[in-house]
Short mmCIF file of C-alpha atoms in Angstrom, two decimals:
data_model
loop_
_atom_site.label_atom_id
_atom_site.label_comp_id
_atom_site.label_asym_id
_atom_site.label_seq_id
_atom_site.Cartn_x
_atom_site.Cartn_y
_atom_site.Cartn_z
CA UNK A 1 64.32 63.95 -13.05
CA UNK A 2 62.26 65.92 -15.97
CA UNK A 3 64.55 63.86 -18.18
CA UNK A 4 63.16 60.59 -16.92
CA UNK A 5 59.62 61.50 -17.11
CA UNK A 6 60.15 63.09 -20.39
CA UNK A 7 61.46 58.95 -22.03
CA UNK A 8 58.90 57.11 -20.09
CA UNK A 9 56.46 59.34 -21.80
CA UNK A 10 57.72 58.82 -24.82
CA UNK A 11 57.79 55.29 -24.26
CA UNK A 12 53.87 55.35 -23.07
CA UNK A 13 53.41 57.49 -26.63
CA UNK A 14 54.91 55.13 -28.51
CA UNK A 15 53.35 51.80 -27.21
CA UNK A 16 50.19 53.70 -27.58
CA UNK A 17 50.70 53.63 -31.10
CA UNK A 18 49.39 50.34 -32.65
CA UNK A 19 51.42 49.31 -36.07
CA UNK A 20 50.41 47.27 -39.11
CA UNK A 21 53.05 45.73 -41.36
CA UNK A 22 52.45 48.31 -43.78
CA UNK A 23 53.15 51.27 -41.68
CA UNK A 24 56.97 49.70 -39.87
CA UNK A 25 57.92 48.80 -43.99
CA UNK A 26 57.15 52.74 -44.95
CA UNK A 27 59.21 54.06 -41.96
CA UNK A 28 61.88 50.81 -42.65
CA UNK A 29 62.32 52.83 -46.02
CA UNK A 30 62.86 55.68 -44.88
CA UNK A 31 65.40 54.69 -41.68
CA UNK A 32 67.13 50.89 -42.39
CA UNK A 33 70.49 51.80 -42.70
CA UNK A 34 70.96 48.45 -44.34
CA UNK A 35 69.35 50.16 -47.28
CA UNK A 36 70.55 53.49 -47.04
CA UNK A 37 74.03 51.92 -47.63
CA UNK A 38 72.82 50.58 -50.92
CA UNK A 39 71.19 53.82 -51.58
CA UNK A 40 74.84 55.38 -51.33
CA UNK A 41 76.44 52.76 -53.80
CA UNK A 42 74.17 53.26 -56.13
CA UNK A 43 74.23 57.37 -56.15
CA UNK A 44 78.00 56.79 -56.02
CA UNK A 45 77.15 55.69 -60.14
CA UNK A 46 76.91 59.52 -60.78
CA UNK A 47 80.22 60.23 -60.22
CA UNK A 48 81.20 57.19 -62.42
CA UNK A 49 79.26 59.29 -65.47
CA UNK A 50 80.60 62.21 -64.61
CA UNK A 51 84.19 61.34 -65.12
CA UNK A 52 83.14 58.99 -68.07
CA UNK A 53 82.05 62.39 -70.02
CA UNK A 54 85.06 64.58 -69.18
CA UNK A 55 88.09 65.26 -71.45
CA UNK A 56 91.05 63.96 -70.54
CA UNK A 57 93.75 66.57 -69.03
CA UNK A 58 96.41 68.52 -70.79
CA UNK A 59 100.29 68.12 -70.69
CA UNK A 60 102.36 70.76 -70.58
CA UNK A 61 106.32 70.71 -70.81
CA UNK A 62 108.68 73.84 -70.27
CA UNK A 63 112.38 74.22 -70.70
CA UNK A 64 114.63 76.38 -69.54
CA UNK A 65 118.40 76.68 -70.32
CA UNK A 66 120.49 78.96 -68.46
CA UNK A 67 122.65 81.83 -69.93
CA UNK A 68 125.91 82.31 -69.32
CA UNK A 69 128.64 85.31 -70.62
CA UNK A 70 130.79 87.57 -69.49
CA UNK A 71 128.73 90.24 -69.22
CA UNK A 72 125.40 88.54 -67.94
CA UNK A 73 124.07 85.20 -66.88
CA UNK A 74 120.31 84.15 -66.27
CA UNK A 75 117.45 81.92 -67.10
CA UNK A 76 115.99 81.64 -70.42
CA UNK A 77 112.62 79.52 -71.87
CA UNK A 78 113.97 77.39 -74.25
CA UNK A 79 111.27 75.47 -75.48
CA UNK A 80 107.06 75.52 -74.32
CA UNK A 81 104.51 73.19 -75.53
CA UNK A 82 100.90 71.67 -74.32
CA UNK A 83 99.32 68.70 -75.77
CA UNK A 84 95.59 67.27 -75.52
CA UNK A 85 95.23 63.45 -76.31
CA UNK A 86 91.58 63.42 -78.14
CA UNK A 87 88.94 60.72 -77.08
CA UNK A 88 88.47 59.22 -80.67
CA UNK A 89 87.27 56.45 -82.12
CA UNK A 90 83.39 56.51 -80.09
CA UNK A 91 85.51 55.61 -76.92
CA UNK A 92 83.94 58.52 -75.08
CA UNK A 93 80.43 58.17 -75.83
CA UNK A 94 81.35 54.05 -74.89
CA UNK A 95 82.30 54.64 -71.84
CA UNK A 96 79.13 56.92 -71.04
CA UNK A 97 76.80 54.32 -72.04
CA UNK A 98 78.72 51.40 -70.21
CA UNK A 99 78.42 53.99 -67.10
CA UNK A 100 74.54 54.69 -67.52
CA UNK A 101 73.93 51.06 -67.85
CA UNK A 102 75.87 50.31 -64.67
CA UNK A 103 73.94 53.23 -62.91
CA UNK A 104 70.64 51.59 -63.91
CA UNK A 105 71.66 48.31 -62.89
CA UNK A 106 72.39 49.28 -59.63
CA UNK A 107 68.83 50.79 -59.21
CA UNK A 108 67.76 47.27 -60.21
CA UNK A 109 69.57 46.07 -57.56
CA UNK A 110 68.58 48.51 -55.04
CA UNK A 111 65.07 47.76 -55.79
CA UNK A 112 66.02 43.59 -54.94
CA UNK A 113 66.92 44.74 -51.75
CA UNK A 114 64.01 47.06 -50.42
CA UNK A 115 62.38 43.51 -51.67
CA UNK A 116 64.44 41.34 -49.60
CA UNK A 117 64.17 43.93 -46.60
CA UNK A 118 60.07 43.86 -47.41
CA UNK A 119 60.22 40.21 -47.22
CA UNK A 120 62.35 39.82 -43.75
CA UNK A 121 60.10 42.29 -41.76
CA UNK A 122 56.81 40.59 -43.06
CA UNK A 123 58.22 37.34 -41.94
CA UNK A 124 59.35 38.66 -38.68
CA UNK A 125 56.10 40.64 -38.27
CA UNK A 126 54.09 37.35 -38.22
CA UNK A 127 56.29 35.70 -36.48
CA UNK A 128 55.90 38.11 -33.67
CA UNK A 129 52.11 37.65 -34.38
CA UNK A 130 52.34 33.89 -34.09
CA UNK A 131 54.12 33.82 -30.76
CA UNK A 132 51.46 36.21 -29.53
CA UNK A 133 49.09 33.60 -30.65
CA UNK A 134 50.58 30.71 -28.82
CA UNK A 135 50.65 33.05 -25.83
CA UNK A 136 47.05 33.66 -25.82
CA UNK A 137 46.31 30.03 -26.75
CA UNK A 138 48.04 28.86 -23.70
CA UNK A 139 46.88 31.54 -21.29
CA UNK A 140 43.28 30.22 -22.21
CA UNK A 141 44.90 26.58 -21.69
CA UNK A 142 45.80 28.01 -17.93
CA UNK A 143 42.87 29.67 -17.44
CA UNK A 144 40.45 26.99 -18.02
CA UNK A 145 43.02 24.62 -16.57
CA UNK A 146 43.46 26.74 -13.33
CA UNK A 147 39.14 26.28 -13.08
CA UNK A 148 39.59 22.23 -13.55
CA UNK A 149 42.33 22.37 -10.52
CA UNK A 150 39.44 24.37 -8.24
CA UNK A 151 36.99 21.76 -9.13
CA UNK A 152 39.29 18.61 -8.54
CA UNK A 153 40.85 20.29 -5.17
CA UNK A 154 37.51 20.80 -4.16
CA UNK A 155 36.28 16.91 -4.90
CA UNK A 156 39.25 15.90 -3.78
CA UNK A 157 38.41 17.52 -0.24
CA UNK A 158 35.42 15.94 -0.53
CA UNK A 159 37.00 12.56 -0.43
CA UNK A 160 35.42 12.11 -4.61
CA UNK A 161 38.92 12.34 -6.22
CA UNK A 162 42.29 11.13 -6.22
CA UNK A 163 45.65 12.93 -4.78
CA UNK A 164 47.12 11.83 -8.41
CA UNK A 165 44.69 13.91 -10.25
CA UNK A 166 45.36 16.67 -8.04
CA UNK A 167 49.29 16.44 -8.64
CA UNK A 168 48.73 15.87 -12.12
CA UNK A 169 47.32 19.36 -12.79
CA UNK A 170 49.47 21.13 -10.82
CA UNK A 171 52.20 19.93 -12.83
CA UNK A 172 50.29 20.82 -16.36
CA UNK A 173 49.74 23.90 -14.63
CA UNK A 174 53.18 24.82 -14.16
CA UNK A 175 54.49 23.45 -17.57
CA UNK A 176 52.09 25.72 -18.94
CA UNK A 177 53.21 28.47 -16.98
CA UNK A 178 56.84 27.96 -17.72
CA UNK A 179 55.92 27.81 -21.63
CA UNK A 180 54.50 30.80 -21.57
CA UNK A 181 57.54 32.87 -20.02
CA UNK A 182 59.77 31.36 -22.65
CA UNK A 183 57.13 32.44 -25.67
CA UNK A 184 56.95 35.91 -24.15
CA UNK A 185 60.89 36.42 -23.96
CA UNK A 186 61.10 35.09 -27.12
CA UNK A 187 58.50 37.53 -28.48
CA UNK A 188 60.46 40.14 -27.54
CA UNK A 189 63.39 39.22 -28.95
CA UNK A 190 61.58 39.22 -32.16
CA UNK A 191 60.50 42.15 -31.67
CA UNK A 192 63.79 43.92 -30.72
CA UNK A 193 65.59 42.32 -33.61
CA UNK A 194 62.30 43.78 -36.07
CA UNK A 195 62.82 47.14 -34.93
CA UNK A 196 66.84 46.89 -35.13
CA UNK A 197 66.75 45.94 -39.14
CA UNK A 198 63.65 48.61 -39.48
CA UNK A 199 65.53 51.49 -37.84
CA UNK A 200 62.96 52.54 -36.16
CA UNK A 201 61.64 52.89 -32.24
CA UNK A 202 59.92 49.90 -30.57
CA UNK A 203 56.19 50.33 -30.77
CA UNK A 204 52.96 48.22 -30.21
CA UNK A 205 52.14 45.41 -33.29
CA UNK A 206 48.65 45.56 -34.97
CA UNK A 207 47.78 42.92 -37.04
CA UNK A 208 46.05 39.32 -37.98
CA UNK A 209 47.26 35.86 -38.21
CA UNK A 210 44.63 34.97 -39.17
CA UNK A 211 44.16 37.27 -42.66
CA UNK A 212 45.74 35.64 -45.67
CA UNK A 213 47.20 38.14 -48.68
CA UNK A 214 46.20 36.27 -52.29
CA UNK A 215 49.39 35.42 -53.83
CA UNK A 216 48.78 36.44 -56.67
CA UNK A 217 51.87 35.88 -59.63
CA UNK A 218 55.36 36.96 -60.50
CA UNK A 219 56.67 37.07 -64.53
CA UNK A 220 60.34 36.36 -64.34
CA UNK A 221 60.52 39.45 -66.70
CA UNK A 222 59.82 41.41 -63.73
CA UNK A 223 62.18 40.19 -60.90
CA UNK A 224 64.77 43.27 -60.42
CA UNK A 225 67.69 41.05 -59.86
CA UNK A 226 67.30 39.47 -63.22
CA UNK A 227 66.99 43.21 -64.64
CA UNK A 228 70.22 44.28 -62.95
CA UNK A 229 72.02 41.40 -64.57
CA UNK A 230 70.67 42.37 -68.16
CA UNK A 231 71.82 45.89 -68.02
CA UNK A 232 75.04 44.66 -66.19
CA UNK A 233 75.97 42.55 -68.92
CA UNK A 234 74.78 45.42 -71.71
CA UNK A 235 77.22 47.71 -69.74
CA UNK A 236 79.97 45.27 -70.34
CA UNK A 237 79.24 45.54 -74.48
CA UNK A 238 80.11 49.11 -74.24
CA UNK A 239 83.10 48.56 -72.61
CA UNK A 240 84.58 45.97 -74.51
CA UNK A 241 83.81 48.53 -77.47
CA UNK A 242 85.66 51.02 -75.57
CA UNK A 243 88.49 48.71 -75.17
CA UNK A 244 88.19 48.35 -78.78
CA UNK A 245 88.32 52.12 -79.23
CA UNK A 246 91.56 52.47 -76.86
CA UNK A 247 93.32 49.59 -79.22
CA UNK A 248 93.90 51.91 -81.86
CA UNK A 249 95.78 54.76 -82.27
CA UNK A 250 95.47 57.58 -79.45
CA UNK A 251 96.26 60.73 -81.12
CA UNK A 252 97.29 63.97 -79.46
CA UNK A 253 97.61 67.41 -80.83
CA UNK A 254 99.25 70.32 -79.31
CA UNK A 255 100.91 73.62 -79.42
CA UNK A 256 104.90 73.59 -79.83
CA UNK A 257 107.34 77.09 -79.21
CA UNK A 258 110.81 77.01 -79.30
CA UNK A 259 113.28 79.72 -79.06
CA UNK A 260 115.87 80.01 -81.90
CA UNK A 261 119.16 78.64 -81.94
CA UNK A 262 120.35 81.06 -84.01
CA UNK A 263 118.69 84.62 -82.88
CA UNK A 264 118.06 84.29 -78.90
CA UNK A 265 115.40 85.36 -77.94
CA UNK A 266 113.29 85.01 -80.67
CA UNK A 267 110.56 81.56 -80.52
CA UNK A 268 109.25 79.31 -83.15
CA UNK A 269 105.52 78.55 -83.25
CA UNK A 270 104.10 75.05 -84.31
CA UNK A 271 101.33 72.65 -84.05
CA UNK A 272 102.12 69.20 -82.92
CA UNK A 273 100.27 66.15 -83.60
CA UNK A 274 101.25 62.69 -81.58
CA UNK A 275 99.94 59.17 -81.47
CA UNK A 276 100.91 56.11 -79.85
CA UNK A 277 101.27 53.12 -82.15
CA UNK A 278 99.62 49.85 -80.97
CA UNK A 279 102.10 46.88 -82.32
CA UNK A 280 103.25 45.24 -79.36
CA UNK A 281 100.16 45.60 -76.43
CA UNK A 282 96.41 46.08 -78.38
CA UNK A 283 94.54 46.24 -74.65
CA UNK A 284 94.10 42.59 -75.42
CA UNK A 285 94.06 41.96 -71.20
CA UNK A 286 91.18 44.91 -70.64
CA UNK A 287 89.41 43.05 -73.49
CA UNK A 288 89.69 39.68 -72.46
CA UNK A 289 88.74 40.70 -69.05
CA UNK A 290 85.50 42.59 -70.12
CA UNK A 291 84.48 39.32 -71.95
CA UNK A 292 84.80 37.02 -69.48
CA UNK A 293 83.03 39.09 -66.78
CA UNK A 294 80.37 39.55 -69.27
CA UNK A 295 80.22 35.32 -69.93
CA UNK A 296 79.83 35.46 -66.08
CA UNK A 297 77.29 37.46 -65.71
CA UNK A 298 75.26 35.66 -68.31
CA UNK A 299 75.78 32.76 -66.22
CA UNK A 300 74.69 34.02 -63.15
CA UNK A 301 71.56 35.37 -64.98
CA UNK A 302 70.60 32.23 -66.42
CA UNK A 303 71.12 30.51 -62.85
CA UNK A 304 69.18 32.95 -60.64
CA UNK A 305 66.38 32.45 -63.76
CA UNK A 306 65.87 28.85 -63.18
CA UNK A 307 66.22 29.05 -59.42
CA UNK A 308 63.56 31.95 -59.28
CA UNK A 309 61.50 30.09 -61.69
CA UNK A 310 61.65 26.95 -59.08
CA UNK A 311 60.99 28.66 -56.22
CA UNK A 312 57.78 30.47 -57.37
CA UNK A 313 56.23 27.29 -58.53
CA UNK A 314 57.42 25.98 -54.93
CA UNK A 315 56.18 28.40 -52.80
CA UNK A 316 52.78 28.03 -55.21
CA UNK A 317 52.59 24.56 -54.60
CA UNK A 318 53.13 24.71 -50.76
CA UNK A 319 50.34 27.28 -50.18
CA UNK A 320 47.88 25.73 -51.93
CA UNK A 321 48.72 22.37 -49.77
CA UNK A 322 48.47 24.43 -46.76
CA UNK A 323 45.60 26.59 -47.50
CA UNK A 324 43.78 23.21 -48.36
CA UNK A 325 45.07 21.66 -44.35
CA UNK A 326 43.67 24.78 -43.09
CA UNK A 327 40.30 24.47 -44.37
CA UNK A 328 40.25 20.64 -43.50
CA UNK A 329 41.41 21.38 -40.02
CA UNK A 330 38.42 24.26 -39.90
CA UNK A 331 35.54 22.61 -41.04
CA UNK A 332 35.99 19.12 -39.25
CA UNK A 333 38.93 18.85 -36.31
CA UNK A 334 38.81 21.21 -34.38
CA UNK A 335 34.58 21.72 -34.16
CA UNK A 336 35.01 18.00 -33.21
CA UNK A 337 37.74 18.08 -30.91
CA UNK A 338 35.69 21.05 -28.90
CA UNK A 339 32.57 19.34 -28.69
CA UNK A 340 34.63 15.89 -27.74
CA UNK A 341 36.36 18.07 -24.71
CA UNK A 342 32.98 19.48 -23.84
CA UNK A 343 31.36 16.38 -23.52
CA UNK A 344 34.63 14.54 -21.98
CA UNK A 345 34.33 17.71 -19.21
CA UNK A 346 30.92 16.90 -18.30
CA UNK A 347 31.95 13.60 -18.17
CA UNK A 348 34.73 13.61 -15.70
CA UNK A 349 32.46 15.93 -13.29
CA UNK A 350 29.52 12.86 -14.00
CA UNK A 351 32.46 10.12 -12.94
CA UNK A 352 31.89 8.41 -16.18
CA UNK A 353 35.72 9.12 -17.47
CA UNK A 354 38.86 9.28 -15.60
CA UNK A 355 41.21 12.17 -15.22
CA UNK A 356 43.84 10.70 -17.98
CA UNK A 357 40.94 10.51 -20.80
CA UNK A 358 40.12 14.26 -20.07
CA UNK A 359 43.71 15.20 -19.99
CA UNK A 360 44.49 13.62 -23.32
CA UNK A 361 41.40 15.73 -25.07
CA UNK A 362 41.91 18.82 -23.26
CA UNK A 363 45.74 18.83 -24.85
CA UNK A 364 44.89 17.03 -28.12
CA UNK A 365 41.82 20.31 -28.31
CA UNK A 366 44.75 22.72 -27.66
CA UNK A 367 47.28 21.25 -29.82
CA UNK A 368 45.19 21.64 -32.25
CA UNK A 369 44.55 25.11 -31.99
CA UNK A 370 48.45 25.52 -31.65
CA UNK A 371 48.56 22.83 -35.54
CA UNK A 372 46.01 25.84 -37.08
CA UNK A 373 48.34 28.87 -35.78
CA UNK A 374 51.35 27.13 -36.85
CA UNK A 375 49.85 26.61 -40.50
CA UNK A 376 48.74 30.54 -40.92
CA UNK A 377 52.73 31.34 -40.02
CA UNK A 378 53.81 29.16 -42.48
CA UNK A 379 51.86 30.64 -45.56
CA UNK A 380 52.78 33.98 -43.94
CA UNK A 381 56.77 32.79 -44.21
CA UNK A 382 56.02 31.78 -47.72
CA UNK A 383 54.07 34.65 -48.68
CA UNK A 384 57.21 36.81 -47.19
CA UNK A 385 59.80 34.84 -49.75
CA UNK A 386 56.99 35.85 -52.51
CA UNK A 387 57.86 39.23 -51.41
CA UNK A 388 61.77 38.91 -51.63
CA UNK A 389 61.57 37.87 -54.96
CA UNK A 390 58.54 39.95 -56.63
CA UNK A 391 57.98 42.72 -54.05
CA UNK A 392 55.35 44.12 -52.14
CA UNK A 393 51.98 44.05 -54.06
#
């Protein structure tokens, strides 16, 4: 029972708690696990470092023989050495540089993500925020709707109206009705799937349709994506360097002991030096590899550039265009359209305009009002692929 009381309270807590945009992206960086998973790939660059600085391990080869007489019989060393292959040539401090590049890269990369996360829940924020708009558009619909029905039941009691007009708004009634179920479920929906890709627990929404962010400007120079391609394709220089490095002779040295043929028992000390000779395989396949990866990457650079570059001047173009609708539809439309439905209700309650004429201004007023909503979501959508690309300003 305690257990009960003790989630619905933390239920009523958390509804309590109104929050902005700002504050479910702070806690969506601290709990997504989409980006937590990124945040593991790119620590798991460390260990990538780490093994590019160590020295490669030693060999060691023992022999034994066994001894055999008349007298006695046993094991014997015969021969001991241990060899260390050397990291010549700068392919060591190669492959460090190819693996600090890669490590940066992938912060880049990390970086387009929290973007792309940023952008999603500012979309789906105002989303949410434009659904609750509709809802409260509508309700206001019923509401003065739900006064006309009183009015035209009441006339029609009297004998002054018709039983059309009377069916007729009981029918707009319940359309309305039934519209706004379906924008509340799907409100919720939104708002589940928001707090799913946040991580976080559902709480109350805070914010304004209404309240345009400037949309400022992104340099190209700046996108992270582009970044992680640069260093990407940097880190492939070093290691076709490296590749380079591991073409030529790999040398070896080590320490050789040997018993005596001769005097048993006794050993013979030496230094060994080994190399492998490179005439019939030059890590021509690593190489080629390395430098066709690279011309990918260079590629994909040069495509993402252009696309980016189109989409910013896109998404420019369309919010201007929109902002521009927005304060057509403000300072001529919809004043009109209100004092039109004002007039047309005084009218209908006069007897100077039939039920149909009022109809068609009271939804033409409200579907209006619906056109204006619509147009804030859409330069919040765009303003949310802004942030995909350039981040949160």
């Amino acid at each position: 029972m305690f257990s009960r009381f003790y989630i619905v309270f933390l239920l009523i807590i958390g509804f309590s708690y109104a929050a902005t945009y700002e504050d479910i992206l702070q806690q969506a960086f601290e709990n997504s696990p989409y980006l937590k998973s990124y945040e593991y790939k790119k620590k798991a660059y460390e260990g990538k470092i780490l093994s590019a600085k160590q020295t490669y391990n030693p060999e060691i080869d023992i022999e034994f023989g066994r001894l055999v007489s008349q007298t006695e019989s046993g094991f014997a060393l015969t021969s001991f050495s241990i060899s260390q292959q050397l990291r010549l040539w700068g392919e060591k401090d190669f492959a460090i540089k190819s693996a600090v590049l890669q490590k940066k890269a992938e912060e880049y990369f990390f970086q387009q993500q929290r973007n792309i996360l940023a952008g999603q829940i500012y979309q789906i924020f105002y989303e949410i925020l434009f659904l609750d708009q509709q809802i409260k558009i509508r309700q206001k619909e019923l509401e003065n709707l739900q006064k006309l029905y009183s009015f035209i039941k009441e006339k029609y009691e009297l004998g002054d109206a018709l039983l059309i007009d009377v069916l007729r708004t009981e029918k707009d009634i319940s359309l309305i009705q039934l519209e706004i179920q379906k924008l509340k479920s799907e409100k919720q929906a939104k708002e589940s799937y928001l707090f799913a890709i946040a991580g976080i627990n559902p709480v109350k929404i805070e914010g304004n349709l209404y309240q345009l962010n400037p949309l400022g400007s992104i340099s190209v120079q700046d996108i992270p994506l582009l970044n992680y391609y640069k260093l990407l394709i940097k880190s492939y220089d070093e290691e076709i360097k490296r590749q380079k490095a591991l073409a030529k002779p790999q040398i070896s040295v080590g320490l050789v002991a040997e018993e005596d043929a001769e005097e048993l028992g006794k050993y013979e000390f030496g230094i060994g030096i080994s190399s492998s000779i490179p005439v019939f395989y030059r890590n021509q396949g690593e190489i080629i590899s390395a430098v066709n990866r690279k011309k990918q990457l260079i590629a994909k650079e040069k495509q993402y550039k252009l696309q980016y570059q189109a989409q910013i001047e896109s998404i420019t173009n369309q919010y201007k265009v929109l902002t521009d609708q927005i304060n057509k539809l403000d300072k001529t439309a919809i004043d009109k359209i209100s004092q039109s439905l004002q007039l047309a209700l005084s009218g209908y309650k006069e007897g100077t305009i039939t039920y149909l004429e009022l109809s068609s201004l009271r939804k033409q007023y409200y579907q209006t009002l619906l056109y204006k909503a619509q147009l804030y979501y859409q330069l919040h959508k765009l303003y949310g692929e802004f942030i995909k690309i350039g981040g949160v300003k």
